[in-house]
CSV table of C-alpha atoms in Angstrom, one decimal:
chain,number,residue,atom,x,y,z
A,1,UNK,CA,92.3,112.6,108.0
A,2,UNK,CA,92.5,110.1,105.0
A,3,UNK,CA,96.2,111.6,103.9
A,4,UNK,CA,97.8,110.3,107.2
A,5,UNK,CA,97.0,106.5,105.7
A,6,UNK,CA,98.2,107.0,101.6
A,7,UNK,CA,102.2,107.9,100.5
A,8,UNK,CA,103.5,111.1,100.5
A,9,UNK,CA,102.8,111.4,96.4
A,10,UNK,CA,99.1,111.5,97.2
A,11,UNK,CA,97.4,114.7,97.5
A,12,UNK,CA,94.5,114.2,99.4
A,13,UNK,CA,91.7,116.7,100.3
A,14,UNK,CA,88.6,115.8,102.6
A,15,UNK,CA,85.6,117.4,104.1
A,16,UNK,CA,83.1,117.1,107.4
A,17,UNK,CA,80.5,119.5,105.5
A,18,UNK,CA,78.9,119.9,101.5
A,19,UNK,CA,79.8,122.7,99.7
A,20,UNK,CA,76.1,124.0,98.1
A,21,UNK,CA,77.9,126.3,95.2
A,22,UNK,CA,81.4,123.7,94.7
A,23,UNK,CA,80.7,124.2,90.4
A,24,UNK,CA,80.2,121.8,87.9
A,25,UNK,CA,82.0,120.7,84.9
A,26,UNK,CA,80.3,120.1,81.3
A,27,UNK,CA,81.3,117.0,81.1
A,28,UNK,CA,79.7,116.2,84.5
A,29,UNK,CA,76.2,117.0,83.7
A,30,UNK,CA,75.2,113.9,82.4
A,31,UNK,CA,75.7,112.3,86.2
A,32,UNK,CA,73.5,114.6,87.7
A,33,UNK,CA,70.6,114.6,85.8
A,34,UNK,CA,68.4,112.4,87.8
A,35,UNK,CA,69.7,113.7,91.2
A,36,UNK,CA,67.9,114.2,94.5
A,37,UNK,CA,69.4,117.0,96.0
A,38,UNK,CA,71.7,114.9,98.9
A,39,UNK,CA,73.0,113.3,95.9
A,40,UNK,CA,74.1,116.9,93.8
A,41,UNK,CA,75.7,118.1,96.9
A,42,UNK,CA,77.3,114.7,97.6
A,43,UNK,CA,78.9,114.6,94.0
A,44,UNK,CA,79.9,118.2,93.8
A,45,UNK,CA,81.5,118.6,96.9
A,46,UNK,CA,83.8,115.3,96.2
A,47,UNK,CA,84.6,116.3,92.9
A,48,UNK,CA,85.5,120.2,94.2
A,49,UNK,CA,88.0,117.8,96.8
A,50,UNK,CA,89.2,116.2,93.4
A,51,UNK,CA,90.0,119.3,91.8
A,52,UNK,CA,91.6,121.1,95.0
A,53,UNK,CA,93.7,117.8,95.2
A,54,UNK,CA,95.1,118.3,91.7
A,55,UNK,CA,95.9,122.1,91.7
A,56,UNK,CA,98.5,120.8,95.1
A,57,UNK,CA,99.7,118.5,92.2
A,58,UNK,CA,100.2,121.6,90.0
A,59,UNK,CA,97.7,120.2,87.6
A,60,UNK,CA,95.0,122.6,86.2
A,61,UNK,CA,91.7,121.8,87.3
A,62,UNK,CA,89.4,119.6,84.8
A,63,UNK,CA,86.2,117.9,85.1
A,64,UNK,CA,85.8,114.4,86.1
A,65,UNK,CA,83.1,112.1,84.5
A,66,UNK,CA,81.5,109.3,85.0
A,67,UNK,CA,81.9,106.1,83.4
A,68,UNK,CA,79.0,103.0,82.5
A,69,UNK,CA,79.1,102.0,86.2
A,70,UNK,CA,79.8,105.7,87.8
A,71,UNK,CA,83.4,105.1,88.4
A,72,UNK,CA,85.5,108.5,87.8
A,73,UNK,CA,87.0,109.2,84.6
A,74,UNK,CA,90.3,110.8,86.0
A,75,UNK,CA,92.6,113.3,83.2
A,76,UNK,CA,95.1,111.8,81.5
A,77,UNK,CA,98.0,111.2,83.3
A,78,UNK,CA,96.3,111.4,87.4
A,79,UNK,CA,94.8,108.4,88.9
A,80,UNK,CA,92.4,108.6,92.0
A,81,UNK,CA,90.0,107.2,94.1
A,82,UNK,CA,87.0,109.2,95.7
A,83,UNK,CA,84.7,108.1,98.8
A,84,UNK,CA,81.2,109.6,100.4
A,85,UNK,CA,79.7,108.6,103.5
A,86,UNK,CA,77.8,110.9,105.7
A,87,UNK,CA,79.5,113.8,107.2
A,88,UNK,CA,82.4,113.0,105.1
A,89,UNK,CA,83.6,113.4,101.6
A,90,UNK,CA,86.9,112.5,99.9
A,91,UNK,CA,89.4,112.4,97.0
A,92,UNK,CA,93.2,111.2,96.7
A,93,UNK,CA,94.9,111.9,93.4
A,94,UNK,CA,98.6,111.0,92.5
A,95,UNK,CA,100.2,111.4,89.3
A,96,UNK,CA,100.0,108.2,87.3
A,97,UNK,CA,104.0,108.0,87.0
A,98,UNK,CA,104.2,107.5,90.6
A,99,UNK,CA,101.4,105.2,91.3
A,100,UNK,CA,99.7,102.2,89.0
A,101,UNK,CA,96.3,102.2,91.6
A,102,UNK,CA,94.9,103.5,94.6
A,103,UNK,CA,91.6,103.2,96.5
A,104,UNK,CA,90.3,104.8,99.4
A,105,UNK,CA,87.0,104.4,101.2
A,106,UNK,CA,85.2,106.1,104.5
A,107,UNK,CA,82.4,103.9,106.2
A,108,UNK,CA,80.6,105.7,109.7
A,109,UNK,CA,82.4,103.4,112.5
A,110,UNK,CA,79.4,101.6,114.0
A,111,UNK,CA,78.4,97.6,113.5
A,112,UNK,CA,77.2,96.7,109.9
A,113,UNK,CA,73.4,95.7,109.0
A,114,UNK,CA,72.3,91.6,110.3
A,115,UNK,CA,73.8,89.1,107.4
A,116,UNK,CA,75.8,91.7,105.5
A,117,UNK,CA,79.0,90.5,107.4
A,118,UNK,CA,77.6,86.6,106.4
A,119,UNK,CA,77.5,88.4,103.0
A,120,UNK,CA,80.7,89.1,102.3
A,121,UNK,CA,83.2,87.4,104.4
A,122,UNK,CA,83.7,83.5,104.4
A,123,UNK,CA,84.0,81.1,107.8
A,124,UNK,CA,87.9,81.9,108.7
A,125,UNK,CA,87.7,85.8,108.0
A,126,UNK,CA,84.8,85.9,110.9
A,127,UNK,CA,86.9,83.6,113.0
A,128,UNK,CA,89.5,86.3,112.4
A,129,UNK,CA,87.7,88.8,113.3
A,130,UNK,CA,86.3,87.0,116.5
A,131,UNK,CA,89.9,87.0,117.6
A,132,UNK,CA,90.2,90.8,117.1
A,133,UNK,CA,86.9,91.6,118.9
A,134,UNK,CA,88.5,89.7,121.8
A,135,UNK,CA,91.6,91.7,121.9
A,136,UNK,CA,90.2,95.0,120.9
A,137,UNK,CA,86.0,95.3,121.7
A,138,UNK,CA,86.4,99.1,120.9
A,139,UNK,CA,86.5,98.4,117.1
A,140,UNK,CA,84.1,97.4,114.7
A,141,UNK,CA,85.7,95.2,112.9
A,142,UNK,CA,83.3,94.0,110.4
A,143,UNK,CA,82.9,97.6,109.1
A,144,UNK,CA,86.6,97.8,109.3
A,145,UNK,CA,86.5,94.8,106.8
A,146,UNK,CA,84.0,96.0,104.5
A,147,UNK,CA,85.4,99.3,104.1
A,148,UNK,CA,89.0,97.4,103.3
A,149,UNK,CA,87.6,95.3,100.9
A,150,UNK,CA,85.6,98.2,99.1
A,151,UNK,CA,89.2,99.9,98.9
A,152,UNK,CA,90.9,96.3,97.4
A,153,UNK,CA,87.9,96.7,94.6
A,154,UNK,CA,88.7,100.3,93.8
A,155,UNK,CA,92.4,99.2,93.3
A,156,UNK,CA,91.7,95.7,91.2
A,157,UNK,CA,88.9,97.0,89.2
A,158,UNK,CA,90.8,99.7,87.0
A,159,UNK,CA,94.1,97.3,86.8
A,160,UNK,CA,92.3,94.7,85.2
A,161,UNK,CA,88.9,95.9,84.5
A,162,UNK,CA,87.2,92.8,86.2
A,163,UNK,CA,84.9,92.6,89.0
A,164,UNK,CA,85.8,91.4,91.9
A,165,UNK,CA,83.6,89.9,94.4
A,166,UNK,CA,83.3,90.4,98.3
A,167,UNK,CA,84.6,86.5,98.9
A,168,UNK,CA,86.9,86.8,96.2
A,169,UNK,CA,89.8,88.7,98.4
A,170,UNK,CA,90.4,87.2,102.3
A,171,UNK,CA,91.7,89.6,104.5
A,172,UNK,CA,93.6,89.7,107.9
A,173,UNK,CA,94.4,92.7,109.8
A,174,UNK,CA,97.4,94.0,112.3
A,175,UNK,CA,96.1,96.3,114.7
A,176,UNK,CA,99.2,97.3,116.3
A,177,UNK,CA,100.4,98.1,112.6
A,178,UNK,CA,97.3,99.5,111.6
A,179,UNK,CA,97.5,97.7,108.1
A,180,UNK,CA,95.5,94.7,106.4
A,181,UNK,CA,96.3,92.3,103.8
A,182,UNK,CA,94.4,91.0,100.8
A,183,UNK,CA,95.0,87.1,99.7
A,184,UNK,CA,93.9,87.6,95.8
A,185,UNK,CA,91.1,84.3,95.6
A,186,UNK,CA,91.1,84.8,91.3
A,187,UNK,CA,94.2,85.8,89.2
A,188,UNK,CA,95.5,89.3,90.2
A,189,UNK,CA,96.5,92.3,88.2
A,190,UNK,CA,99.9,92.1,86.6
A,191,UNK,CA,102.3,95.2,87.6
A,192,UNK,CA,105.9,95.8,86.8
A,193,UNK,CA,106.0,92.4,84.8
A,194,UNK,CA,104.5,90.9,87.9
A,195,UNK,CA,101.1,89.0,88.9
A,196,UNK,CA,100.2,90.3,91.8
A,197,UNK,CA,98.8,87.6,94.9
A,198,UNK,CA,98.5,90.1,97.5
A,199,UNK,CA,97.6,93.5,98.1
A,200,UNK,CA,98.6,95.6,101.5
A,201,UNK,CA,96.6,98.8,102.5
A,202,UNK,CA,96.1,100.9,106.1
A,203,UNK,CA,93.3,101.8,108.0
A,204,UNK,CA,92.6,103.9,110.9
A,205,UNK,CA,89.7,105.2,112.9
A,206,UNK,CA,88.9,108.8,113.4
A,207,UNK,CA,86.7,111.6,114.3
A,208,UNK,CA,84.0,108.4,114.0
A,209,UNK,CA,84.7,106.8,111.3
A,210,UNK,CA,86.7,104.0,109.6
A,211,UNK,CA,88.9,104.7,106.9
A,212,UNK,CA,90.9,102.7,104.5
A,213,UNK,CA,93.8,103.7,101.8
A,214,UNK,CA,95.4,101.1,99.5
A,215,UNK,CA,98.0,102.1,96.9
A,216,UNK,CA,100.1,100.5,94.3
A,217,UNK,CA,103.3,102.4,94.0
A,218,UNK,CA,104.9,101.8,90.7
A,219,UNK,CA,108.3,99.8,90.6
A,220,UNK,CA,107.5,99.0,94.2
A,221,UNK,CA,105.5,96.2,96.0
A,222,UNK,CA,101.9,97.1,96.6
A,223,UNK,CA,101.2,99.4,100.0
């Protein structure tokens, strides 16, 4: 599902089910040490996605830890991005001479929690989305935002190795495109000589769920 929204470089493999006996790495021990059992088959299963995803790239398979704050530690030469949500499980790879970045991200497509839209949107982002609900009731858009801004994060975290907040990106979506746009509120990442103000990414719904792809191609605006 996700490989219909990222460029043809990306190899992306997804799941509806866990795998119980998808193996384990060495180095990927340490991350499961304190985990329930939802959690084990949650990790393996995306990081047996990971490594089917990088033998379609011709790479041999490797293990894949995790960093201070979880985030993957890809091999040398791939970049990634991995999401969970229930009932699915992903992981795009691309080699790193093709693509500076990518995010992807999977949310169920139903209405978010009271106050977490309040949360992490500002005044004309919910007047945005307003507008959207008007046209297009069927869609959920405040998931649709928080899974899009999840994805930006994914992307501007490992180019500059700073956080970035919820507020700190305002986005704006085309439906008929099936695309949204990030307005970078703090200074963005610098790629190909250039500081980069906005960052463009797709979304789609299917099988019940939102999903969201953003890539940085390299020598190439940001898709």
């Amino acid at each position: 599902m996700m490989q219909q929204i990222l460029p043809s470089a990306v190899a992306c493999v997804d799941t509806t089910a866990d795998i119980p006996d998808a193996p384990t790495a060495p180095e990927e021990a340490a991350a499961l040490e304190a985990c329930t059992e939802p959690r084990r088959r949650e990790f393996t299963t995306t990081r047996h996605c990971a490594r089917t995803a990088m033998a379609a790239l011709g790479v041999p398979p490797a293990g894949i830890p995790s960093g201070p704050k979880g985030e993957p530690r890809w091999p040398a030469g791939l970049i990634g991005s991995m999401t969970h949500c229930d009932g699915y499980r992903a992981a795009a790879l691309s080699r790193a001479s093709d693509l500076h970045a990518m995010g992807i991200d999977a949310e169920p497509h139903r209405p978010l929690p009271p106050g977490v839209l309040d949360s992490i949107s500002v005044p004309a982002e919910r007047e945005h989305l307003r507008s959207l609900e008007r046209e297009f009731p069927e869609v959920h858009w405040g998931t649709v935002m928080f899974s899009a801004k999840e994805t930006v994060y994914k992307v501007f975290n490992p180019l500059t190795g700073r956080w970035l907040g919820f507020r700190d990106a305002r986005m704006t979506f085309d439906p008929g495109a099936g695309t949204f746009r990030a307005r970078l509120l703090v200074p963005g990442p610098v790629v190909d000589g250039k500081r980069l103000t906005w960052l463009t990414g797709h979304w789609s719904l299917r099988e019940g769920l939102v999903l969201t792809a953003l890539a940085v191609r390299r020598g190439r605006a940001a898709r």
